[in-house]
mmCIF file of C-alpha atoms in Angstrom:
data_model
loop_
_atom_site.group_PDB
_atom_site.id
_atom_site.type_symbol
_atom_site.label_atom_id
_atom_site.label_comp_id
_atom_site.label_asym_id
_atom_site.label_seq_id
_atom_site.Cartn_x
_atom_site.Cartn_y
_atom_site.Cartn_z
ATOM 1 C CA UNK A 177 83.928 38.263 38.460
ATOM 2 C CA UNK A 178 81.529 39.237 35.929
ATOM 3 C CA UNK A 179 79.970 36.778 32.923
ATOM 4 C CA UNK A 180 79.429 37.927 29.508
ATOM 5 C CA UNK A 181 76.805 35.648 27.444
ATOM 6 C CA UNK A 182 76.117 35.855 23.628
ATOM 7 C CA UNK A 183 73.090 33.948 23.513
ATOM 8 C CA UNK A 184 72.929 33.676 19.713
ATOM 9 C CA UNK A 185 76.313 32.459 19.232
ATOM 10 C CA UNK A 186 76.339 30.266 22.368
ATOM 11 C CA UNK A 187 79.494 32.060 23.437
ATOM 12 C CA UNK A 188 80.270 33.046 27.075
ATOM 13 C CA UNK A 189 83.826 34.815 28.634
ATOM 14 C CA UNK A 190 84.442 35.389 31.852
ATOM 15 C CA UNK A 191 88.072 36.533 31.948
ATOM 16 C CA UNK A 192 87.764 40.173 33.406
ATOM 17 C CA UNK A 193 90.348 41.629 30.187
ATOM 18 C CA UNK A 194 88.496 39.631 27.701
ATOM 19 C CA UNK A 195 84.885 41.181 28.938
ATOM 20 C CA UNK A 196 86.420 44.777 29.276
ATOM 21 C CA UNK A 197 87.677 44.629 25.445
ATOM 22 C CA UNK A 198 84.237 43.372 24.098
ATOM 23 C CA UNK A 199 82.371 45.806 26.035
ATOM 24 C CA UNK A 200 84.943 48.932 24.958
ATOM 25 C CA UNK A 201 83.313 49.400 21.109
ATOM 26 C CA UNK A 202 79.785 49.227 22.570
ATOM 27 C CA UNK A 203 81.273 52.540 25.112
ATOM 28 C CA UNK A 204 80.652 50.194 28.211
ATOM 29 C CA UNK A 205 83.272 50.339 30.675
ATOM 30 C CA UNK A 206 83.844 47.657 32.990
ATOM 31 C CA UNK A 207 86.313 47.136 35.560
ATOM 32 C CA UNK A 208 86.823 44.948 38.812
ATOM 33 C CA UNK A 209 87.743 47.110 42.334
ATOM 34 C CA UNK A 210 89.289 45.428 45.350
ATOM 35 C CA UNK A 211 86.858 44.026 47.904
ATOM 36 C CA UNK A 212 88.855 41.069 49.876
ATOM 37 C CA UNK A 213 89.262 42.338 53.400
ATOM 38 C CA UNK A 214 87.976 46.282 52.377
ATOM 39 C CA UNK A 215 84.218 45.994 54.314
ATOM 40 C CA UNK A 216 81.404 44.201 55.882
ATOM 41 C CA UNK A 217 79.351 44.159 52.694
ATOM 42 C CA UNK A 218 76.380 44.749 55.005
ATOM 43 C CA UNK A 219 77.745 47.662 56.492
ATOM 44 C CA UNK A 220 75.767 50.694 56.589
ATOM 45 C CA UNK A 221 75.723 53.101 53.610
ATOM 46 C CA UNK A 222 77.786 55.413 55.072
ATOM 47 C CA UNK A 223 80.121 52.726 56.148
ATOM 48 C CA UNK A 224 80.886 51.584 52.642
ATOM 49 C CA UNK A 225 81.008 55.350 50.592
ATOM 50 C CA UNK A 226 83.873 56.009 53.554
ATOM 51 C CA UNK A 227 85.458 52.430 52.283
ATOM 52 C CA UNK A 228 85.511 53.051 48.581
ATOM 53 C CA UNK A 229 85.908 57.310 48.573
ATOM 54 C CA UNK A 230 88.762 57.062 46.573
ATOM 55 C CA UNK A 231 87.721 55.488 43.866
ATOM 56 C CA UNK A 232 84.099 57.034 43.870
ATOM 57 C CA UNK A 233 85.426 60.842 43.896
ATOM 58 C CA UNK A 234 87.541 59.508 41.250
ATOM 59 C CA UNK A 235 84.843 58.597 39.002
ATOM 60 C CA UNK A 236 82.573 61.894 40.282
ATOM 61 C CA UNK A 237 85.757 63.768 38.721
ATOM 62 C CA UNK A 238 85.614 61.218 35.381
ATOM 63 C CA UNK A 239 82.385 61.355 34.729
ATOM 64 C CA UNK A 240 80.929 64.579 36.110
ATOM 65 C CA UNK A 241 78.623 62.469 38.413
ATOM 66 C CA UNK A 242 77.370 64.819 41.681
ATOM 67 C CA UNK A 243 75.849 62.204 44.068
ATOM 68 C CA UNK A 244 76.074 58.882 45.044
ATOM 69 C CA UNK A 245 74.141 55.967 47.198
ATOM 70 C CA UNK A 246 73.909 52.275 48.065
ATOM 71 C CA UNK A 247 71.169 50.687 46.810
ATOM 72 C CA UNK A 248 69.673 47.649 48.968
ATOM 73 C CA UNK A 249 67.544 44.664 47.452
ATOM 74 C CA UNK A 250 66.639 41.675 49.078
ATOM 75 C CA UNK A 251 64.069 39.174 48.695
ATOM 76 C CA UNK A 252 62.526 40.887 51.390
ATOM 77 C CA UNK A 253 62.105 44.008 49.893
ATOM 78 C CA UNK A 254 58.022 45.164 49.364
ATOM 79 C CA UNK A 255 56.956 44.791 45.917
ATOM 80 C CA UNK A 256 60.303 43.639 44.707
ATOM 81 C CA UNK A 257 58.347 42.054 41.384
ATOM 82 C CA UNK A 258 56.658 45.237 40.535
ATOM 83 C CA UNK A 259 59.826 46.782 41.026
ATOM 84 C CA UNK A 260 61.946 44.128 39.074
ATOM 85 C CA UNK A 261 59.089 44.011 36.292
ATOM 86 C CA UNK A 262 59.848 47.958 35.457
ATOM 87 C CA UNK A 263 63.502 47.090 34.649
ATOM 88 C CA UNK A 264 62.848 43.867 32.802
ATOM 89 C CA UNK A 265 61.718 45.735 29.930
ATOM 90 C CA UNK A 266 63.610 47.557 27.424
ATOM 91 C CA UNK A 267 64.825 50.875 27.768
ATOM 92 C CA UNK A 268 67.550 53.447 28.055
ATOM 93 C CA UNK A 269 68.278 56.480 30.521
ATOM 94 C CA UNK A 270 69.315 60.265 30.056
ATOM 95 C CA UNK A 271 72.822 59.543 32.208
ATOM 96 C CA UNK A 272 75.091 56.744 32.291
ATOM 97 C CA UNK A 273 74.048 53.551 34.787
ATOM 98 C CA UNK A 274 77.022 53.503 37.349
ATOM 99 C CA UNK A 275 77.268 50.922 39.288
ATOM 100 C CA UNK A 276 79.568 49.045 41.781
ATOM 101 C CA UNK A 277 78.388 45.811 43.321
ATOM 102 C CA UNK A 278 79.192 45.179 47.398
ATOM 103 C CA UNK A 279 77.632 42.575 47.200
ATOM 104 C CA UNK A 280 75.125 39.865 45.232
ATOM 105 C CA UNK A 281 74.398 39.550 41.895
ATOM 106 C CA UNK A 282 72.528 40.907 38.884
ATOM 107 C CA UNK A 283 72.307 40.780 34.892
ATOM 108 C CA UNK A 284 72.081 43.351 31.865
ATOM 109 C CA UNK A 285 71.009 42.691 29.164
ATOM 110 C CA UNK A 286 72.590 45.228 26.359
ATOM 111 C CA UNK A 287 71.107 45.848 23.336
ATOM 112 C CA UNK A 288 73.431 47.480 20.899
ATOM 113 C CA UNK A 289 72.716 50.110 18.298
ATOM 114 C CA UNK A 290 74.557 49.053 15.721
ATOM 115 C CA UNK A 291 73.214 45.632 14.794
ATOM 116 C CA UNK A 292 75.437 43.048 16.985
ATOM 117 C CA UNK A 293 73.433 40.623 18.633
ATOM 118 C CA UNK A 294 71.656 41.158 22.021
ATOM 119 C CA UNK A 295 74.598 40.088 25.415
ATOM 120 C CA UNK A 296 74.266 39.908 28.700
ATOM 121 C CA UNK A 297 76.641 40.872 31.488
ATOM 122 C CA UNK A 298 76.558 39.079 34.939
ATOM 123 C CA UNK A 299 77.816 41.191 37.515
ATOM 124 C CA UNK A 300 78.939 40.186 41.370
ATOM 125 C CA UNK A 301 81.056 42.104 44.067
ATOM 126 C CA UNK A 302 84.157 43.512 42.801
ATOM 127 C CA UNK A 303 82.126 44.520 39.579
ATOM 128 C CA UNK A 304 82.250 48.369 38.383
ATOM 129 C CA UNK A 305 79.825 48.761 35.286
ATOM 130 C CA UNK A 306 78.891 51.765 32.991
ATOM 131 C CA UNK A 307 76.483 51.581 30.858
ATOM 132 C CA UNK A 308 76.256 54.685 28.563
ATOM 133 C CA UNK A 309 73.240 56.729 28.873
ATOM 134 C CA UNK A 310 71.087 56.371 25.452
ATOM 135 C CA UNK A 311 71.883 52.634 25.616
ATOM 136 C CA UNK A 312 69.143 49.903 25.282
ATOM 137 C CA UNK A 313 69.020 47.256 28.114
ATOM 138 C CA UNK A 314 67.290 45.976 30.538
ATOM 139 C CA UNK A 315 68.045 44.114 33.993
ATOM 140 C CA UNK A 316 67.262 41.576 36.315
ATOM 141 C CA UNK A 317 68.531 40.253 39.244
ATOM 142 C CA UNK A 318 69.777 36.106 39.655
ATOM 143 C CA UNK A 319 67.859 33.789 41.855
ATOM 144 C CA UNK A 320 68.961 34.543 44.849
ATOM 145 C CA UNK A 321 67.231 37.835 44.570
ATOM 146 C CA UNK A 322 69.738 40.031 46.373
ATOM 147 C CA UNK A 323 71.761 42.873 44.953
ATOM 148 C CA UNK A 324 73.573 46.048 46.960
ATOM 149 C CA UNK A 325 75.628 48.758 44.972
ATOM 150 C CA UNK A 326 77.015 51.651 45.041
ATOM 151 C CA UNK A 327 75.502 54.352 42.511
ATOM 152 C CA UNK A 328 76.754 57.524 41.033
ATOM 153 C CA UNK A 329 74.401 60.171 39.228
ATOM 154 C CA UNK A 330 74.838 63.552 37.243
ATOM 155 C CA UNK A 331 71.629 64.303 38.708
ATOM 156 C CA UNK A 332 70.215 64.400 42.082
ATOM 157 C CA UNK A 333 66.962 63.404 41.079
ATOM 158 C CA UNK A 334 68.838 60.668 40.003
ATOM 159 C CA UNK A 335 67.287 58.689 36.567
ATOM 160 C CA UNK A 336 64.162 57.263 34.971
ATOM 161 C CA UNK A 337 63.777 54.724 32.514
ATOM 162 C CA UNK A 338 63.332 55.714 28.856
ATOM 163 C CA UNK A 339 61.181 52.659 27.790
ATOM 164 C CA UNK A 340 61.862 51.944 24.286
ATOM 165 C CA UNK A 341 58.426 49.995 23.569
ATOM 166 C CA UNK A 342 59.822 47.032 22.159
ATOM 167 C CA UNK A 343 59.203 43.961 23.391
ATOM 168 C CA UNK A 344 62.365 42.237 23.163
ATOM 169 C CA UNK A 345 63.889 41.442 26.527
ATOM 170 C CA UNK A 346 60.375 39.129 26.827
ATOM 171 C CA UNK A 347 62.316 36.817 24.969
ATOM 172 C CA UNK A 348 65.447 36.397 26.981
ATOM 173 C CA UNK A 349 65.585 34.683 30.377
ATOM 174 C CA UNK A 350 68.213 35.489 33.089
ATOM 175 C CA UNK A 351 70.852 32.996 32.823
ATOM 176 C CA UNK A 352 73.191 33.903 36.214
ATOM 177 C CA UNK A 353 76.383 31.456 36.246
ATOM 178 C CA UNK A 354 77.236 32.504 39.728
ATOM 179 C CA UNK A 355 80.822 32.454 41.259
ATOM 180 C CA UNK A 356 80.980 28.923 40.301
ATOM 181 C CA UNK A 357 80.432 29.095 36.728
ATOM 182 C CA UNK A 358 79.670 25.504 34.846
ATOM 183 C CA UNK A 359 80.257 25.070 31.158
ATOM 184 C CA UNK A 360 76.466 24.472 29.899
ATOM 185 C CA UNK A 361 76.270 22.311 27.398
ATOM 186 C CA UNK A 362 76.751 23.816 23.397
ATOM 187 C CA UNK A 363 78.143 27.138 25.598
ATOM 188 C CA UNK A 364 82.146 27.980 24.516
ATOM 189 C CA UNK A 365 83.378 29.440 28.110
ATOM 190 C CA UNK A 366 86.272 31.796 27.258
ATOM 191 C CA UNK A 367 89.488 32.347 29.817
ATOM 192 C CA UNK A 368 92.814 33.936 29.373
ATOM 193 C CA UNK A 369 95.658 31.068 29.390
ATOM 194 C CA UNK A 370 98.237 31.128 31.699
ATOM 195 C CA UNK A 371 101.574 31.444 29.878
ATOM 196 C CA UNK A 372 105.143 30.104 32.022
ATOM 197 C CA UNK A 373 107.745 32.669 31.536
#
């Protein structure tokens, strides 16, 4: 389940409704697929486009997206800092960022157009994100350095980043709550309540 953070108003939600309403207005869509029981999430590429077809020619037909992959980092991976250090800074793309996480964890940074203050969206397995293209973010992954996706582009070529030049995202750190999420301190953790009918 994914975390939204608003660092300036020391606000967090994690209930998966409450995130996909304050990401709507900023055209992000978010939604969370079914993973318990579906595949080994370190099955072979192949092996997990079979698993989620369905929904992935669904969103091909949505979106008008052509292609799609699995992308694979580990700690292991060469040159994962140089790598991590070209996403880190702001920018945007020509096509919307599509992806679904199979498994580990990672965190955009959004930020918006229209004035609101810079969030952050932690996303694990089960997480389907969209991110607009034109949109100004940036990414990193958490600590445990290990991230696998599914990704869906208009273009074969796939997409570069658009760096914006702005130095921004040097003043935000990752802050990954993990699937265990504790209430820092000064942070107001939002949930949907449970109401008895």
């Amino acid at each position: 389940m994914a975390y939204l953070r608003i660092p300036s108003s020391d606000r967090v939600i994690e209930d998966a409704e409450s995130i996909r309403r304050f990401l709507l207005p900023h055209g992000i869509h978010y939604e969370r697929w079914p993973v318990a029981g579906r595949i080994d999430r370190d099955a072979t590429q192949e092996e997990i486009l079979a698993a989620y077809a369905p929904e992935v020619e669904a969103l091909k037909e949505s979106g008008g997206y052509i292609t799609a992959d699995v992308v694979n980092v580990t700690p292991d991976v060469p040159h994962l800092q140089e790598m991590l250090n070209k996403f880190k800074q702001e920018h945007r793309h020509a096509e919307d960022e599509v992806r679904f996480i199979v498994k580990g964890r990672g965190i955009f940074y959004i930020n918006p157009e229209n004035g609101d203050p810079v969030f952050s969206i932690e996303i694990e397995e089960g997480d389907l994100i969209n991110v607009p293209a034109g949109t100004k973010h940036w990414f990193d992954l958490c600590a445990d350095r290990t991230i696998r996706a599914i990704r869906l582009f208009r273009e074969k070529a796939g997409w570069t980043p658009l760096y914006t030049g702005d130095a921004i995202a040097s003043g935000y750190q990752p802050l990954c709550f993990g699937p265990n999420p504790i209430a820092t301190k000064g942070f107001r953790i939002e949930q949907a309540a449970a109401i008895a009918v």
